PDB file of C-alpha atoms in Angstrom:
ATOM      1  CA  SER A 175      97.544 126.630  84.300  1.00  0.00           C
ATOM      2  CA  GLN A 176     101.229 127.133  83.672  1.00  0.00           C
ATOM      3  CA  THR A 177     103.368 129.466  85.726  1.00  0.00           C
ATOM      4  CA  ILE A 178     107.020 130.394  85.578  1.00  0.00           C
ATOM      5  CA  HIS A 179     109.064 131.518  88.551  1.00  0.00           C
ATOM      6  CA  GLN A 180     112.402 133.253  88.747  1.00  0.00           C
ATOM      7  CA  TRP A 181     114.477 134.159  91.755  1.00  0.00           C
ATOM      8  CA  PRO A 182     115.881 136.243  93.115  1.00  0.00           C
ATOM      9  CA  ALA A 183     114.014 139.275  91.799  1.00  0.00           C
ATOM     10  CA  THR A 184     117.006 141.552  92.347  1.00  0.00           C
ATOM     11  CA  LEU A 185     120.645 140.839  93.056  1.00  0.00           C
ATOM     12  CA  VAL A 186     123.700 142.986  93.681  1.00  0.00           C
ATOM     13  CA  GLN A 187     126.984 141.136  93.396  1.00  0.00           C
ATOM     14  CA  PRO A 188     130.639 142.242  93.376  1.00  0.00           C
ATOM     15  CA  VAL A 189     132.879 141.650  90.392  1.00  0.00           C
ATOM     16  CA  GLY A 190     134.473 138.213  90.537  1.00  0.00           C
ATOM     17  CA  SER A 191     131.760 136.636  92.656  1.00  0.00           C
ATOM     18  CA  PRO A 192     129.765 133.591  91.498  1.00  0.00           C
ATOM     19  CA  LEU A 193     126.200 133.698  90.225  1.00  0.00           C
ATOM     20  CA  SER A 194     123.262 131.338  90.313  1.00  0.00           C
ATOM     21  CA  LEU A 195     119.841 132.312  88.991  1.00  0.00           C
ATOM     22  CA  GLU A 196     117.038 129.811  89.068  1.00  0.00           C
ATOM     23  CA  CYS A 197     113.955 129.378  86.948  1.00  0.00           C
ATOM     24  CA  THR A 198     111.191 126.829  87.415  1.00  0.00           C
ATOM     25  CA  VAL A 199     108.068 126.126  85.410  1.00  0.00           C
ATOM     26  CA  GLU A 200     104.855 124.570  86.688  1.00  0.00           C
ATOM     27  CA  GLY A 201     101.940 123.043  84.866  1.00  0.00           C
ATOM     28  CA  THR A 202     103.684 121.708  81.778  1.00  0.00           C
ATOM     29  CA  SER A 203     106.017 118.894  80.818  1.00  0.00           C
ATOM     30  CA  ASN A 204     109.069 118.809  78.562  1.00  0.00           C
ATOM     31  CA  PRO A 205     109.056 122.520  77.817  1.00  0.00           C
ATOM     32  CA  ASN A 206     111.691 124.359  75.846  1.00  0.00           C
ATOM     33  CA  LEU A 207     113.463 126.677  78.269  1.00  0.00           C
ATOM     34  CA  TYR A 208     115.334 129.902  77.509  1.00  0.00           C
ATOM     35  CA  TRP A 209     117.591 132.444  79.207  1.00  0.00           C
ATOM     36  CA  TYR A 210     117.669 135.973  77.838  1.00  0.00           C
ATOM     37  CA  ARG A 211     119.565 139.068  78.919  1.00  0.00           C
ATOM     38  CA  GLN A 212     118.297 142.565  78.423  1.00  0.00           C
ATOM     39  CA  ALA A 213     120.606 145.538  78.944  1.00  0.00           C
ATOM     40  CA  ALA A 214     118.969 148.838  79.924  1.00  0.00           C
ATOM     41  CA  GLY A 215     117.046 150.327  76.984  1.00  0.00           C
ATOM     42  CA  ARG A 216     117.923 147.466  74.700  1.00  0.00           C
ATOM     43  CA  GLY A 217     116.295 144.427  73.165  1.00  0.00           C
ATOM     44  CA  LEU A 218     116.411 140.802  74.214  1.00  0.00           C
ATOM     45  CA  GLN A 219     119.559 138.768  73.707  1.00  0.00           C
ATOM     46  CA  LEU A 220     119.170 134.996  73.731  1.00  0.00           C
ATOM     47  CA  LEU A 221     121.849 133.419  75.916  1.00  0.00           C
ATOM     48  CA  PHE A 222     120.892 129.756  76.196  1.00  0.00           C
ATOM     49  CA  TYR A 223     118.061 127.435  75.327  1.00  0.00           C
ATOM     50  CA  SER A 224     117.277 123.869  76.255  1.00  0.00           C
ATOM     51  CA  VAL A 225     115.006 121.316  74.622  1.00  0.00           C
ATOM     52  CA  GLY A 226     115.419 118.711  77.376  1.00  0.00           C
ATOM     53  CA  ILE A 227     117.205 117.670  80.556  1.00  0.00           C
ATOM     54  CA  GLY A 228     120.932 118.121  80.191  1.00  0.00           C
ATOM     55  CA  GLN A 229     120.589 119.613  76.696  1.00  0.00           C
ATOM     56  CA  ILE A 230     121.908 123.167  76.511  1.00  0.00           C
ATOM     57  CA  SER A 231     122.562 125.285  73.454  1.00  0.00           C
ATOM     58  CA  SER A 232     124.661 128.402  73.858  1.00  0.00           C
ATOM     59  CA  GLU A 233     124.046 131.395  71.632  1.00  0.00           C
ATOM     60  CA  VAL A 234     126.632 133.830  72.928  1.00  0.00           C
ATOM     61  CA  PRO A 235     130.098 132.780  74.126  1.00  0.00           C
ATOM     62  CA  GLN A 236     130.790 134.421  77.485  1.00  0.00           C
ATOM     63  CA  ASN A 237     131.509 133.639  81.093  1.00  0.00           C
ATOM     64  CA  LEU A 238     127.963 132.413  81.754  1.00  0.00           C
ATOM     65  CA  SER A 239     126.735 128.833  81.683  1.00  0.00           C
ATOM     66  CA  ALA A 240     123.364 127.140  81.976  1.00  0.00           C
ATOM     67  CA  SER A 241     122.177 123.811  83.279  1.00  0.00           C
ATOM     68  CA  ARG A 242     118.916 121.910  83.276  1.00  0.00           C
ATOM     69  CA  PRO A 243     119.074 119.345  86.059  1.00  0.00           C
ATOM     70  CA  GLN A 244     115.331 118.642  85.983  1.00  0.00           C
ATOM     71  CA  ASP A 245     112.642 118.854  83.333  1.00  0.00           C
ATOM     72  CA  ARG A 246     111.197 122.126  84.616  1.00  0.00           C
ATOM     73  CA  GLN A 247     114.271 123.709  86.175  1.00  0.00           C
ATOM     74  CA  PHE A 248     116.739 125.951  84.377  1.00  0.00           C
ATOM     75  CA  ILE A 249     119.762 127.515  86.079  1.00  0.00           C
ATOM     76  CA  LEU A 250     122.019 130.311  84.892  1.00  0.00           C
ATOM     77  CA  SER A 251     125.465 130.420  86.474  1.00  0.00           C
ATOM     78  CA  SER A 252     128.780 132.142  86.434  1.00  0.00           C
ATOM     79  CA  LYS A 253     132.002 131.370  88.278  1.00  0.00           C
ATOM     80  CA  LYS A 254     133.230 134.986  88.193  1.00  0.00           C
ATOM     81  CA  LEU A 255     130.962 137.897  87.353  1.00  0.00           C
ATOM     82  CA  LEU A 256     132.080 140.803  85.166  1.00  0.00           C
ATOM     83  CA  LEU A 257     130.724 144.344  85.226  1.00  0.00           C
ATOM     84  CA  SER A 258     129.305 143.708  81.760  1.00  0.00           C
ATOM     85  CA  ASP A 259     127.115 140.935  83.168  1.00  0.00           C
ATOM     86  CA  SER A 260     124.790 143.522  84.710  1.00  0.00           C
ATOM     87  CA  GLY A 261     121.324 143.463  83.196  1.00  0.00           C
ATOM     88  CA  PHE A 262     117.816 142.117  83.376  1.00  0.00           C
ATOM     89  CA  TYR A 263     117.753 138.329  83.041  1.00  0.00           C
ATOM     90  CA  LEU A 264     114.623 136.692  81.755  1.00  0.00           C
ATOM     91  CA  CYS A 265     113.699 133.047  81.730  1.00  0.00           C
ATOM     92  CA  ALA A 266     111.054 131.827  79.311  1.00  0.00           C
ATOM     93  CA  TRP A 267     109.383 128.593  78.332  1.00  0.00           C
ATOM     94  CA  SER A 268     107.474 127.327  75.332  1.00  0.00           C
ATOM     95  CA  VAL A 269     105.949 124.065  74.314  1.00  0.00           C
ATOM     96  CA  ALA A 270     108.384 121.806  72.522  1.00  0.00           C
ATOM     97  CA  GLY A 271     109.280 123.263  69.150  1.00  0.00           C
ATOM     98  CA  PHE A 272     109.941 126.843  68.093  1.00  0.00           C
ATOM     99  CA  SER A 273     106.654 127.654  66.386  1.00  0.00           C
ATOM    100  CA  TYR A 274     104.819 128.571  69.555  1.00  0.00           C
ATOM    101  CA  GLU A 275     104.786 131.593  71.791  1.00  0.00           C
ATOM    102  CA  GLN A 276     107.227 131.938  74.644  1.00  0.00           C
ATOM    103  CA  TYR A 277     106.029 132.760  78.142  1.00  0.00           C
ATOM    104  CA  PHE A 278     108.308 134.901  80.226  1.00  0.00           C
ATOM    105  CA  GLY A 279     109.078 134.970  83.916  1.00  0.00           C
ATOM    106  CA  PRO A 280     109.197 138.162  85.992  1.00  0.00           C
ATOM    107  CA  GLY A 281     112.953 138.580  85.502  1.00  0.00           C
ATOM    108  CA  THR A 282     115.974 139.087  87.751  1.00  0.00           C
ATOM    109  CA  ARG A 283     117.667 142.470  87.915  1.00  0.00           C
ATOM    110  CA  LEU A 284     121.414 141.835  88.348  1.00  0.00           C
ATOM    111  CA  THR A 285     123.801 144.637  89.210  1.00  0.00           C
ATOM    112  CA  VAL A 286     127.488 143.813  89.284  1.00  0.00           C
ATOM    113  CA  THR A 287     129.487 146.359  91.278  1.00  0.00           C
TER     114      THR A 287
ATOM    115  CA  GLY B 617     122.063 135.218  66.099  1.00  0.00           C
ATOM    116  CA  GLU B 618     119.126 137.193  64.801  1.00  0.00           C
ATOM    117  CA  SER B 619     118.125 138.594  68.167  1.00  0.00           C
ATOM    118  CA  VAL B 620     120.437 141.424  69.001  1.00  0.00           C
ATOM    119  CA  GLY B 621     120.697 144.103  71.645  1.00  0.00           C
ATOM    120  CA  LEU B 622     120.356 147.503  69.981  1.00  0.00           C
ATOM    121  CA  HIS B 623     119.184 150.874  71.271  1.00  0.00           C
ATOM    122  CA  LEU B 624     115.401 151.065  71.165  1.00  0.00           C
ATOM    123  CA  PRO B 625     113.550 153.402  68.793  1.00  0.00           C
ATOM    124  CA  THR B 626     110.848 155.473  70.460  1.00  0.00           C
ATOM    125  CA  LEU B 627     107.309 156.510  69.568  1.00  0.00           C
ATOM    126  CA  SER B 628     105.218 159.139  71.349  1.00  0.00           C
ATOM    127  CA  VAL B 629     101.472 159.438  70.762  1.00  0.00           C
ATOM    128  CA  GLN B 630      98.636 161.437  72.262  1.00  0.00           C
ATOM    129  CA  GLU B 631      96.134 159.572  74.374  1.00  0.00           C
ATOM    130  CA  GLY B 632      93.214 158.518  72.195  1.00  0.00           C
ATOM    131  CA  ASP B 633      95.211 158.448  68.959  1.00  0.00           C
ATOM    132  CA  ASN B 634      96.064 155.259  67.111  1.00  0.00           C
ATOM    133  CA  SER B 635      99.589 153.862  67.344  1.00  0.00           C
ATOM    134  CA  ILE B 636     101.457 151.919  64.703  1.00  0.00           C
ATOM    135  CA  ILE B 637     104.596 150.035  65.627  1.00  0.00           C
ATOM    136  CA  ASN B 638     106.649 148.432  62.907  1.00  0.00           C
ATOM    137  CA  CYS B 639     109.025 145.510  62.740  1.00  0.00           C
ATOM    138  CA  ALA B 640     111.216 144.098  59.982  1.00  0.00           C
ATOM    139  CA  TYR B 641     112.066 140.435  60.265  1.00  0.00           C
ATOM    140  CA  SER B 642     114.855 138.620  58.537  1.00  0.00           C
ATOM    141  CA  ASN B 643     113.709 135.066  57.893  1.00  0.00           C
ATOM    142  CA  SER B 644     111.519 134.587  54.836  1.00  0.00           C
ATOM    143  CA  ALA B 645     110.749 131.023  55.950  1.00  0.00           C
ATOM    144  CA  SER B 646     109.252 132.088  59.298  1.00  0.00           C
ATOM    145  CA  ASP B 647     105.745 130.802  59.845  1.00  0.00           C
ATOM    146  CA  TYR B 648     104.799 132.295  63.189  1.00  0.00           C
ATOM    147  CA  PHE B 649     104.944 135.858  64.459  1.00  0.00           C
ATOM    148  CA  ILE B 650     104.172 137.399  67.835  1.00  0.00           C
ATOM    149  CA  TRP B 651     103.953 140.816  69.423  1.00  0.00           C
ATOM    150  CA  TYR B 652     104.969 141.213  73.053  1.00  0.00           C
ATOM    151  CA  LYS B 653     104.476 144.113  75.458  1.00  0.00           C
ATOM    152  CA  GLN B 654     107.045 144.724  78.169  1.00  0.00           C
ATOM    153  CA  GLU B 655     106.372 147.149  80.977  1.00  0.00           C
ATOM    154  CA  SER B 656     109.247 148.575  82.949  1.00  0.00           C
ATOM    155  CA  GLY B 657     110.859 146.026  85.244  1.00  0.00           C
ATOM    156  CA  LYS B 658     108.659 143.155  84.089  1.00  0.00           C
ATOM    157  CA  GLY B 659     108.921 140.263  81.686  1.00  0.00           C
ATOM    158  CA  PRO B 660     107.395 140.520  78.190  1.00  0.00           C
ATOM    159  CA  GLN B 661     103.730 139.589  77.861  1.00  0.00           C
ATOM    160  CA  PHE B 662     101.993 138.134  74.835  1.00  0.00           C
ATOM    161  CA  ILE B 663      99.709 140.521  72.957  1.00  0.00           C
ATOM    162  CA  ILE B 664      98.770 138.886  69.686  1.00  0.00           C
ATOM    163  CA  ASP B 665     100.134 136.394  67.191  1.00  0.00           C
ATOM    164  CA  ILE B 666      99.704 135.589  63.532  1.00  0.00           C
ATOM    165  CA  ARG B 667     100.564 132.632  61.312  1.00  0.00           C
ATOM    166  CA  SER B 668     102.141 133.060  57.912  1.00  0.00           C
ATOM    167  CA  ASN B 669      98.974 131.928  56.112  1.00  0.00           C
ATOM    168  CA  MET B 670      97.266 135.132  57.277  1.00  0.00           C
ATOM    169  CA  ASP B 671      97.974 138.791  56.559  1.00  0.00           C
ATOM    170  CA  LYS B 672      95.806 140.363  59.252  1.00  0.00           C
ATOM    171  CA  ARG B 673      94.553 139.433  62.666  1.00  0.00           C
ATOM    172  CA  GLN B 674      92.544 141.493  65.127  1.00  0.00           C
ATOM    173  CA  GLY B 675      92.346 141.404  68.884  1.00  0.00           C
ATOM    174  CA  GLN B 676      90.922 143.747  71.446  1.00  0.00           C
ATOM    175  CA  ARG B 677      92.112 147.224  70.332  1.00  0.00           C
ATOM    176  CA  VAL B 678      95.084 145.645  68.558  1.00  0.00           C
ATOM    177  CA  THR B 679      95.626 144.523  64.982  1.00  0.00           C
ATOM    178  CA  VAL B 680      98.654 142.784  63.546  1.00  0.00           C
ATOM    179  CA  LEU B 681      99.455 143.067  59.850  1.00  0.00           C
ATOM    180  CA  LEU B 682     101.875 140.781  58.084  1.00  0.00           C
ATOM    181  CA  ASN B 683     103.473 141.557  54.737  1.00  0.00           C
ATOM    182  CA  LYS B 684     105.550 138.541  53.790  1.00  0.00           C
ATOM    183  CA  THR B 685     106.647 140.093  50.499  1.00  0.00           C
ATOM    184  CA  VAL B 686     108.726 142.721  52.264  1.00  0.00           C
ATOM    185  CA  LYS B 687     109.125 140.810  55.551  1.00  0.00           C
ATOM    186  CA  HIS B 688     107.322 143.434  57.560  1.00  0.00           C
ATOM    187  CA  LEU B 689     105.109 143.139  60.606  1.00  0.00           C
ATOM    188  CA  SER B 690     103.127 145.913  62.236  1.00  0.00           C
ATOM    189  CA  LEU B 691     101.093 146.332  65.393  1.00  0.00           C
ATOM    190  CA  GLN B 692      98.253 148.828  65.426  1.00  0.00           C
ATOM    191  CA  ILE B 693      96.823 149.951  68.750  1.00  0.00           C
ATOM    192  CA  ALA B 694      93.506 151.748  68.568  1.00  0.00           C
ATOM    193  CA  ALA B 695      92.609 154.579  70.933  1.00  0.00           C
ATOM    194  CA  THR B 696      95.954 154.412  72.731  1.00  0.00           C
ATOM    195  CA  GLN B 697      95.748 154.698  76.507  1.00  0.00           C
ATOM    196  CA  PRO B 698      98.382 155.635  79.137  1.00  0.00           C
ATOM    197  CA  GLY B 699      98.488 151.969  80.188  1.00  0.00           C
ATOM    198  CA  ASP B 700      99.773 151.109  76.722  1.00  0.00           C
ATOM    199  CA  SER B 701     103.073 152.843  77.472  1.00  0.00           C
ATOM    200  CA  ALA B 702     105.675 150.086  77.300  1.00  0.00           C
ATOM    201  CA  VAL B 703     108.279 148.533  75.041  1.00  0.00           C
ATOM    202  CA  TYR B 704     106.830 146.435  72.229  1.00  0.00           C
ATOM    203  CA  PHE B 705     108.755 143.569  70.651  1.00  0.00           C
ATOM    204  CA  CYS B 706     108.007 141.526  67.600  1.00  0.00           C
ATOM    205  CA  ALA B 707     109.239 137.948  67.441  1.00  0.00           C
ATOM    206  CA  TRP B 708     109.401 135.371  64.687  1.00  0.00           C
ATOM    207  CA  THR B 709     110.401 131.766  64.322  1.00  0.00           C
ATOM    208  CA  GLY B 710     113.140 130.199  62.305  1.00  0.00           C
ATOM    209  CA  ASN B 711     115.385 127.440  63.571  1.00  0.00           C
ATOM    210  CA  GLN B 712     114.780 129.135  66.897  1.00  0.00           C
ATOM    211  CA  PHE B 713     112.894 132.144  68.220  1.00  0.00           C
ATOM    212  CA  TYR B 714     114.071 135.629  67.251  1.00  0.00           C
ATOM    213  CA  PHE B 715     113.166 139.031  68.659  1.00  0.00           C
ATOM    214  CA  GLY B 716     113.197 142.431  67.049  1.00  0.00           C
ATOM    215  CA  THR B 717     114.933 145.330  68.708  1.00  0.00           C
ATOM    216  CA  GLY B 718     111.746 146.690  70.263  1.00  0.00           C
ATOM    217  CA  THR B 719     110.018 150.059  70.205  1.00  0.00           C
ATOM    218  CA  SER B 720     109.392 152.174  73.277  1.00  0.00           C
ATOM    219  CA  LEU B 721     105.860 153.622  73.187  1.00  0.00           C
ATOM    220  CA  THR B 722     105.044 156.645  75.331  1.00  0.00           C
ATOM    221  CA  VAL B 723     101.450 157.795  75.587  1.00  0.00           C
ATOM    222  CA  ILE B 724     101.022 161.489  76.348  1.00  0.00           C
ATOM    223  CA  PRO B 725      97.898 162.224  78.448  1.00  0.00           C
TER     224      PRO B 725
END
């Protein structure tokens, strides 16, 4: 069966510090991978998605970036965090193509202080 | 994009009553629709899906209705229980995956 992992589960970082969140998927090959952000009491905002290694599409211009160094690994990064980067970050995967359900990881709660 | 971060509408129901959560989608060409449930501090979980060639699909205590004419999707939860308290999102496909704003359901014991 497929599983998706995210870490860390929670993170408190000062403004201006770098960020690296990691997501890995097991039990499937060539998945579509997604990063979402969810502010408190709000809906999901798609940040990045990837249809293959090294292929990243950005939905929202900001100080975040994403990389996919391996087929089942998706990384969300920032060189300098802003207060507005605080939120709940969710990684998700789906089979290739957009007409299938997405499976979500447990999320990372990021607080920028 | 079509998925945006907006303040969530809320719905409160008495335990045992039926709940109806609504969603308006924006892409008339969408062919796949999903409802997710998200409990506090957790990632969204799949509840039920429906393809555009159907207008109704039933699961265990849940029913999804699709009205393509008005681009409306609804989730009905029968005999709502305290464990159903969560945020519910609809999602639909287009040239990518889009999420509705979500509805926060609170079940009153």
